[in-house]
PDB file of C-alpha atoms in Angstrom:
ATOM      1  CA  UNK A   1     -18.092 -71.974 -32.598  1.00  0.00           C
ATOM      2  CA  UNK A   2     -21.483 -70.347 -32.652  1.00  0.00           C
ATOM      3  CA  UNK A   3     -23.925 -69.732 -35.476  1.00  0.00           C
ATOM      4  CA  UNK A   4     -24.953 -66.379 -34.023  1.00  0.00           C
ATOM      5  CA  UNK A   5     -23.074 -63.161 -33.418  1.00  0.00           C
ATOM      6  CA  UNK A   6     -22.392 -61.770 -29.941  1.00  0.00           C
ATOM      7  CA  UNK A   7     -22.132 -57.996 -30.558  1.00  0.00           C
ATOM      8  CA  UNK A   8     -22.318 -56.885 -26.925  1.00  0.00           C
ATOM      9  CA  UNK A   9     -18.560 -56.971 -26.307  1.00  0.00           C
ATOM     10  CA  UNK A  10     -17.508 -55.546 -29.682  1.00  0.00           C
ATOM     11  CA  UNK A  11     -16.556 -51.950 -30.392  1.00  0.00           C
ATOM     12  CA  UNK A  12     -15.945 -49.420 -27.627  1.00  0.00           C
ATOM     13  CA  UNK A  13     -18.870 -50.025 -25.266  1.00  0.00           C
ATOM     14  CA  UNK A  14     -18.015 -47.125 -22.977  1.00  0.00           C
ATOM     15  CA  UNK A  15     -18.588 -44.713 -25.854  1.00  0.00           C
ATOM     16  CA  UNK A  16     -21.026 -46.726 -27.992  1.00  0.00           C
ATOM     17  CA  UNK A  17     -23.098 -48.090 -25.149  1.00  0.00           C
ATOM     18  CA  UNK A  18     -25.193 -51.229 -25.447  1.00  0.00           C
ATOM     19  CA  UNK A  19     -28.877 -50.832 -24.819  1.00  0.00           C
ATOM     20  CA  UNK A  20     -29.690 -54.566 -24.805  1.00  0.00           C
ATOM     21  CA  UNK A  21     -33.235 -53.522 -25.733  1.00  0.00           C
ATOM     22  CA  UNK A  22     -34.906 -55.576 -28.415  1.00  0.00           C
ATOM     23  CA  UNK A  23     -32.118 -58.118 -28.383  1.00  0.00           C
ATOM     24  CA  UNK A  24     -33.084 -61.034 -30.555  1.00  0.00           C
ATOM     25  CA  UNK A  25     -33.908 -64.240 -28.710  1.00  0.00           C
ATOM     26  CA  UNK A  26     -31.533 -67.037 -29.704  1.00  0.00           C
ATOM     27  CA  UNK A  27     -32.399 -69.658 -27.116  1.00  0.00           C
ATOM     28  CA  UNK A  28     -29.629 -72.088 -26.310  1.00  0.00           C
ATOM     29  CA  UNK A  29     -27.532 -70.818 -29.246  1.00  0.00           C
ATOM     30  CA  UNK A  30     -26.800 -67.736 -27.141  1.00  0.00           C
ATOM     31  CA  UNK A  31     -24.581 -69.632 -24.708  1.00  0.00           C
ATOM     32  CA  UNK A  32     -21.928 -70.784 -27.213  1.00  0.00           C
ATOM     33  CA  UNK A  33     -21.815 -67.242 -28.660  1.00  0.00           C
ATOM     34  CA  UNK A  34     -21.402 -65.745 -25.183  1.00  0.00           C
ATOM     35  CA  UNK A  35     -18.760 -68.323 -24.275  1.00  0.00           C
ATOM     36  CA  UNK A  36     -16.873 -67.743 -27.566  1.00  0.00           C
ATOM     37  CA  UNK A  37     -16.792 -64.016 -26.798  1.00  0.00           C
ATOM     38  CA  UNK A  38     -15.269 -64.746 -23.406  1.00  0.00           C
ATOM     39  CA  UNK A  39     -12.785 -67.292 -24.750  1.00  0.00           C
ATOM     40  CA  UNK A  40     -11.596 -64.870 -27.444  1.00  0.00           C
ATOM     41  CA  UNK A  41     -11.012 -62.239 -24.768  1.00  0.00           C
ATOM     42  CA  UNK A  42      -9.190 -64.672 -22.483  1.00  0.00           C
ATOM     43  CA  UNK A  43      -6.827 -65.578 -25.333  1.00  0.00           C
ATOM     44  CA  UNK A  44      -5.687 -61.929 -25.368  1.00  0.00           C
ATOM     45  CA  UNK A  45      -5.486 -61.395 -21.600  1.00  0.00           C
ATOM     46  CA  UNK A  46      -2.783 -62.228 -19.059  1.00  0.00           C
ATOM     47  CA  UNK A  47      -3.208 -65.055 -16.568  1.00  0.00           C
ATOM     48  CA  UNK A  48      -6.113 -64.499 -14.200  1.00  0.00           C
ATOM     49  CA  UNK A  49      -5.555 -62.644 -10.954  1.00  0.00           C
ATOM     50  CA  UNK A  50      -8.252 -61.723  -8.430  1.00  0.00           C
ATOM     51  CA  UNK A  51      -9.509 -58.167  -8.394  1.00  0.00           C
ATOM     52  CA  UNK A  52      -7.530 -56.255  -5.819  1.00  0.00           C
ATOM     53  CA  UNK A  53      -9.733 -54.544  -3.288  1.00  0.00           C
ATOM     54  CA  UNK A  54      -8.684 -50.999  -2.613  1.00  0.00           C
ATOM     55  CA  UNK A  55      -7.692 -50.280   0.973  1.00  0.00           C
ATOM     56  CA  UNK A  56     -10.518 -49.093   3.193  1.00  0.00           C
ATOM     57  CA  UNK A  57     -10.881 -45.314   3.238  1.00  0.00           C
ATOM     58  CA  UNK A  58     -12.854 -42.896   5.328  1.00  0.00           C
ATOM     59  CA  UNK A  59     -15.772 -41.219   3.611  1.00  0.00           C
ATOM     60  CA  UNK A  60     -15.529 -37.582   2.726  1.00  0.00           C
ATOM     61  CA  UNK A  61     -17.925 -35.191   4.380  1.00  0.00           C
ATOM     62  CA  UNK A  62     -19.408 -33.479   1.332  1.00  0.00           C
ATOM     63  CA  UNK A  63     -22.845 -34.095  -0.194  1.00  0.00           C
ATOM     64  CA  UNK A  64     -21.536 -36.120  -3.130  1.00  0.00           C
ATOM     65  CA  UNK A  65     -20.696 -39.800  -3.330  1.00  0.00           C
ATOM     66  CA  UNK A  66     -17.168 -40.673  -4.369  1.00  0.00           C
ATOM     67  CA  UNK A  67     -17.437 -43.947  -6.300  1.00  0.00           C
ATOM     68  CA  UNK A  68     -14.053 -45.237  -5.121  1.00  0.00           C
ATOM     69  CA  UNK A  69     -15.107 -44.656  -1.506  1.00  0.00           C
ATOM     70  CA  UNK A  70     -18.524 -46.207  -2.127  1.00  0.00           C
ATOM     71  CA  UNK A  71     -17.141 -49.330  -3.819  1.00  0.00           C
ATOM     72  CA  UNK A  72     -14.427 -49.690  -1.193  1.00  0.00           C
ATOM     73  CA  UNK A  73     -16.933 -49.491   1.634  1.00  0.00           C
ATOM     74  CA  UNK A  74     -19.288 -51.957  -0.006  1.00  0.00           C
ATOM     75  CA  UNK A  75     -16.541 -54.438  -0.887  1.00  0.00           C
ATOM     76  CA  UNK A  76     -15.140 -54.362   2.646  1.00  0.00           C
ATOM     77  CA  UNK A  77     -18.566 -55.028   4.158  1.00  0.00           C
ATOM     78  CA  UNK A  78     -20.403 -58.318   4.441  1.00  0.00           C
ATOM     79  CA  UNK A  79     -22.793 -58.563   1.483  1.00  0.00           C
ATOM     80  CA  UNK A  80     -25.657 -59.281   3.893  1.00  0.00           C
ATOM     81  CA  UNK A  81     -24.958 -56.256   6.109  1.00  0.00           C
ATOM     82  CA  UNK A  82     -28.140 -54.291   6.860  1.00  0.00           C
ATOM     83  CA  UNK A  83     -28.486 -51.119   4.838  1.00  0.00           C
ATOM     84  CA  UNK A  84     -25.760 -51.995   2.351  1.00  0.00           C
ATOM     85  CA  UNK A  85     -27.987 -53.810  -0.134  1.00  0.00           C
ATOM     86  CA  UNK A  86     -29.874 -50.610  -0.986  1.00  0.00           C
ATOM     87  CA  UNK A  87     -26.622 -48.791  -1.815  1.00  0.00           C
ATOM     88  CA  UNK A  88     -25.482 -51.692  -3.995  1.00  0.00           C
ATOM     89  CA  UNK A  89     -28.854 -51.706  -5.776  1.00  0.00           C
ATOM     90  CA  UNK A  90     -28.680 -47.944  -6.371  1.00  0.00           C
ATOM     91  CA  UNK A  91     -25.218 -48.225  -7.924  1.00  0.00           C
ATOM     92  CA  UNK A  92     -26.371 -51.180 -10.032  1.00  0.00           C
ATOM     93  CA  UNK A  93     -29.371 -49.164 -11.225  1.00  0.00           C
ATOM     94  CA  UNK A  94     -27.106 -46.247 -12.210  1.00  0.00           C
ATOM     95  CA  UNK A  95     -24.897 -48.603 -14.183  1.00  0.00           C
ATOM     96  CA  UNK A  96     -27.873 -50.337 -15.815  1.00  0.00           C
ATOM     97  CA  UNK A  97     -29.241 -46.997 -17.033  1.00  0.00           C
ATOM     98  CA  UNK A  98     -26.029 -45.488 -18.367  1.00  0.00           C
ATOM     99  CA  UNK A  99     -23.637 -48.467 -18.779  1.00  0.00           C
ATOM    100  CA  UNK A 100     -21.075 -46.170 -17.179  1.00  0.00           C
ATOM    101  CA  UNK A 101     -19.627 -45.617 -13.723  1.00  0.00           C
ATOM    102  CA  UNK A 102     -18.861 -42.013 -12.928  1.00  0.00           C
ATOM    103  CA  UNK A 103     -16.299 -40.956 -10.366  1.00  0.00           C
ATOM    104  CA  UNK A 104     -18.900 -39.040  -8.373  1.00  0.00           C
ATOM    105  CA  UNK A 105     -22.663 -39.020  -7.855  1.00  0.00           C
ATOM    106  CA  UNK A 106     -24.838 -36.511  -6.067  1.00  0.00           C
ATOM    107  CA  UNK A 107     -26.880 -37.485  -3.024  1.00  0.00           C
ATOM    108  CA  UNK A 108     -29.725 -38.654  -5.303  1.00  0.00           C
ATOM    109  CA  UNK A 109     -27.271 -40.920  -7.211  1.00  0.00           C
ATOM    110  CA  UNK A 110     -27.323 -38.696 -10.279  1.00  0.00           C
ATOM    111  CA  UNK A 111     -23.990 -38.865 -12.095  1.00  0.00           C
ATOM    112  CA  UNK A 112     -21.841 -35.790 -11.876  1.00  0.00           C
ATOM    113  CA  UNK A 113     -20.982 -35.671 -15.570  1.00  0.00           C
ATOM    114  CA  UNK A 114     -17.855 -33.577 -15.120  1.00  0.00           C
ATOM    115  CA  UNK A 115     -16.385 -36.272 -12.856  1.00  0.00           C
ATOM    116  CA  UNK A 116     -15.739 -38.574 -15.812  1.00  0.00           C
ATOM    117  CA  UNK A 117     -16.424 -42.255 -16.407  1.00  0.00           C
ATOM    118  CA  UNK A 118     -13.045 -43.418 -17.678  1.00  0.00           C
ATOM    119  CA  UNK A 119     -11.553 -44.864 -14.467  1.00  0.00           C
ATOM    120  CA  UNK A 120     -11.360 -48.516 -15.513  1.00  0.00           C
ATOM    121  CA  UNK A 121     -10.619 -49.670 -11.964  1.00  0.00           C
ATOM    122  CA  UNK A 122     -14.169 -48.614 -11.057  1.00  0.00           C
ATOM    123  CA  UNK A 123     -15.572 -51.080 -13.603  1.00  0.00           C
ATOM    124  CA  UNK A 124     -13.376 -53.904 -12.311  1.00  0.00           C
ATOM    125  CA  UNK A 125     -14.366 -53.173  -8.714  1.00  0.00           C
ATOM    126  CA  UNK A 126     -18.033 -52.847  -9.667  1.00  0.00           C
ATOM    127  CA  UNK A 127     -17.823 -56.292 -11.311  1.00  0.00           C
ATOM    128  CA  UNK A 128     -16.272 -57.617  -8.101  1.00  0.00           C
ATOM    129  CA  UNK A 129     -19.143 -56.015  -6.176  1.00  0.00           C
ATOM    130  CA  UNK A 130     -21.664 -57.825  -8.384  1.00  0.00           C
ATOM    131  CA  UNK A 131     -19.848 -61.094  -7.588  1.00  0.00           C
ATOM    132  CA  UNK A 132     -19.882 -60.122  -3.901  1.00  0.00           C
ATOM    133  CA  UNK A 133     -23.687 -60.339  -4.106  1.00  0.00           C
ATOM    134  CA  UNK A 134     -23.781 -63.774  -5.797  1.00  0.00           C
ATOM    135  CA  UNK A 135     -24.825 -65.757  -2.730  1.00  0.00           C
ATOM    136  CA  UNK A 136     -27.412 -63.260  -1.540  1.00  0.00           C
ATOM    137  CA  UNK A 137     -31.149 -63.725  -2.119  1.00  0.00           C
ATOM    138  CA  UNK A 138     -32.332 -62.116  -5.339  1.00  0.00           C
ATOM    139  CA  UNK A 139     -28.845 -61.968  -6.856  1.00  0.00           C
ATOM    140  CA  UNK A 140     -29.818 -62.329 -10.541  1.00  0.00           C
ATOM    141  CA  UNK A 141     -29.886 -58.557 -11.199  1.00  0.00           C
ATOM    142  CA  UNK A 142     -26.236 -58.533 -10.121  1.00  0.00           C
ATOM    143  CA  UNK A 143     -25.387 -61.321 -12.560  1.00  0.00           C
ATOM    144  CA  UNK A 144     -27.067 -59.234 -15.233  1.00  0.00           C
ATOM    145  CA  UNK A 145     -24.921 -56.243 -14.218  1.00  0.00           C
ATOM    146  CA  UNK A 146     -21.822 -58.434 -14.172  1.00  0.00           C
ATOM    147  CA  UNK A 147     -22.478 -59.688 -17.711  1.00  0.00           C
ATOM    148  CA  UNK A 148     -22.853 -56.115 -18.953  1.00  0.00           C
ATOM    149  CA  UNK A 149     -19.815 -54.675 -17.217  1.00  0.00           C
ATOM    150  CA  UNK A 150     -17.690 -57.562 -18.511  1.00  0.00           C
ATOM    151  CA  UNK A 151     -19.026 -56.897 -22.031  1.00  0.00           C
ATOM    152  CA  UNK A 152     -17.881 -53.290 -21.644  1.00  0.00           C
ATOM    153  CA  UNK A 153     -14.463 -54.264 -20.282  1.00  0.00           C
ATOM    154  CA  UNK A 154     -13.872 -56.826 -23.029  1.00  0.00           C
ATOM    155  CA  UNK A 155     -14.732 -54.211 -25.630  1.00  0.00           C
ATOM    156  CA  UNK A 156     -11.909 -51.988 -24.364  1.00  0.00           C
ATOM    157  CA  UNK A 157      -9.481 -54.669 -23.200  1.00  0.00           C
ATOM    158  CA  UNK A 158      -6.644 -53.095 -25.204  1.00  0.00           C
ATOM    159  CA  UNK A 159      -6.814 -50.062 -22.875  1.00  0.00           C
ATOM    160  CA  UNK A 160      -6.358 -52.161 -19.734  1.00  0.00           C
ATOM    161  CA  UNK A 161      -3.020 -52.386 -17.981  1.00  0.00           C
ATOM    162  CA  UNK A 162      -1.592 -55.906 -17.637  1.00  0.00           C
ATOM    163  CA  UNK A 163      -2.796 -56.013 -14.001  1.00  0.00           C
ATOM    164  CA  UNK A 164      -6.275 -54.884 -15.034  1.00  0.00           C
ATOM    165  CA  UNK A 165      -6.298 -57.432 -17.869  1.00  0.00           C
ATOM    166  CA  UNK A 166      -5.424 -60.191 -15.379  1.00  0.00           C
ATOM    167  CA  UNK A 167      -8.290 -59.024 -13.163  1.00  0.00           C
ATOM    168  CA  UNK A 168     -10.667 -59.102 -16.136  1.00  0.00           C
ATOM    169  CA  UNK A 169      -9.561 -62.673 -16.877  1.00  0.00           C
ATOM    170  CA  UNK A 170     -10.394 -63.598 -13.263  1.00  0.00           C
ATOM    171  CA  UNK A 171     -13.788 -61.897 -13.526  1.00  0.00           C
ATOM    172  CA  UNK A 172     -14.591 -63.766 -16.743  1.00  0.00           C
ATOM    173  CA  UNK A 173     -13.838 -67.090 -15.025  1.00  0.00           C
ATOM    174  CA  UNK A 174     -15.991 -66.102 -12.032  1.00  0.00           C
ATOM    175  CA  UNK A 175     -18.818 -65.022 -14.349  1.00  0.00           C
ATOM    176  CA  UNK A 176     -18.693 -68.346 -16.186  1.00  0.00           C
ATOM    177  CA  UNK A 177     -18.719 -70.184 -12.860  1.00  0.00           C
ATOM    178  CA  UNK A 178     -21.788 -68.244 -11.680  1.00  0.00           C
ATOM    179  CA  UNK A 179     -23.667 -68.924 -14.917  1.00  0.00           C
ATOM    180  CA  UNK A 180     -22.727 -72.615 -14.730  1.00  0.00           C
ATOM    181  CA  UNK A 181     -23.984 -72.876 -11.136  1.00  0.00           C
ATOM    182  CA  UNK A 182     -27.323 -71.364 -12.118  1.00  0.00           C
ATOM    183  CA  UNK A 183     -27.589 -73.677 -15.117  1.00  0.00           C
ATOM    184  CA  UNK A 184     -26.870 -76.684 -12.911  1.00  0.00           C
ATOM    185  CA  UNK A 185     -29.499 -75.580 -10.384  1.00  0.00           C
ATOM    186  CA  UNK A 186     -32.010 -75.193 -13.212  1.00  0.00           C
ATOM    187  CA  UNK A 187     -30.949 -78.528 -14.746  1.00  0.00           C
ATOM    188  CA  UNK A 188     -30.011 -76.820 -18.018  1.00  0.00           C
ATOM    189  CA  UNK A 189     -27.049 -77.966 -20.127  1.00  0.00           C
ATOM    190  CA  UNK A 190     -25.083 -75.006 -21.530  1.00  0.00           C
ATOM    191  CA  UNK A 191     -21.857 -76.756 -22.532  1.00  0.00           C
ATOM    192  CA  UNK A 192     -20.467 -75.695 -25.935  1.00  0.00           C
TER     193      UNK A 192
END
């Protein structure tokens, strides 16, 4: 158990969004708090199951970006494919600013507010997209995005279907694996 609180996955983080600004520095005490948050969530989720990639779809011809189409295209493409990284970075930046994923964006990646941000599959697929970038150079911003989207999903886990809950459990395990690999590379012990 941890001596500090981990508030980032508490409440409804789609409505009461985290800013992460001015977060208090806790040093190594942060890791047990983060891990306890994840373990508490896993205790309430079904057995882990990989995020299901949506079938590939053809892009629509209008001037807006459909997030399902965008995520599908990016997830079905090699993470190192030329030109794809910039799209992934733009979507990450949109999420980082708003902590939401809208169904549609305009050509400048501005959220179309009337398109809604309540499609929970988008958050699961976005988390999978962050993982898709894990082995690419400069992947730490995607780990940061992954941590935040998982915080949001844990905060609303009661709204997930059983299949979505199983996918969240898989994402939590993959997140923990990624953090552990980085800690090992940096020769840092983060065990509870």
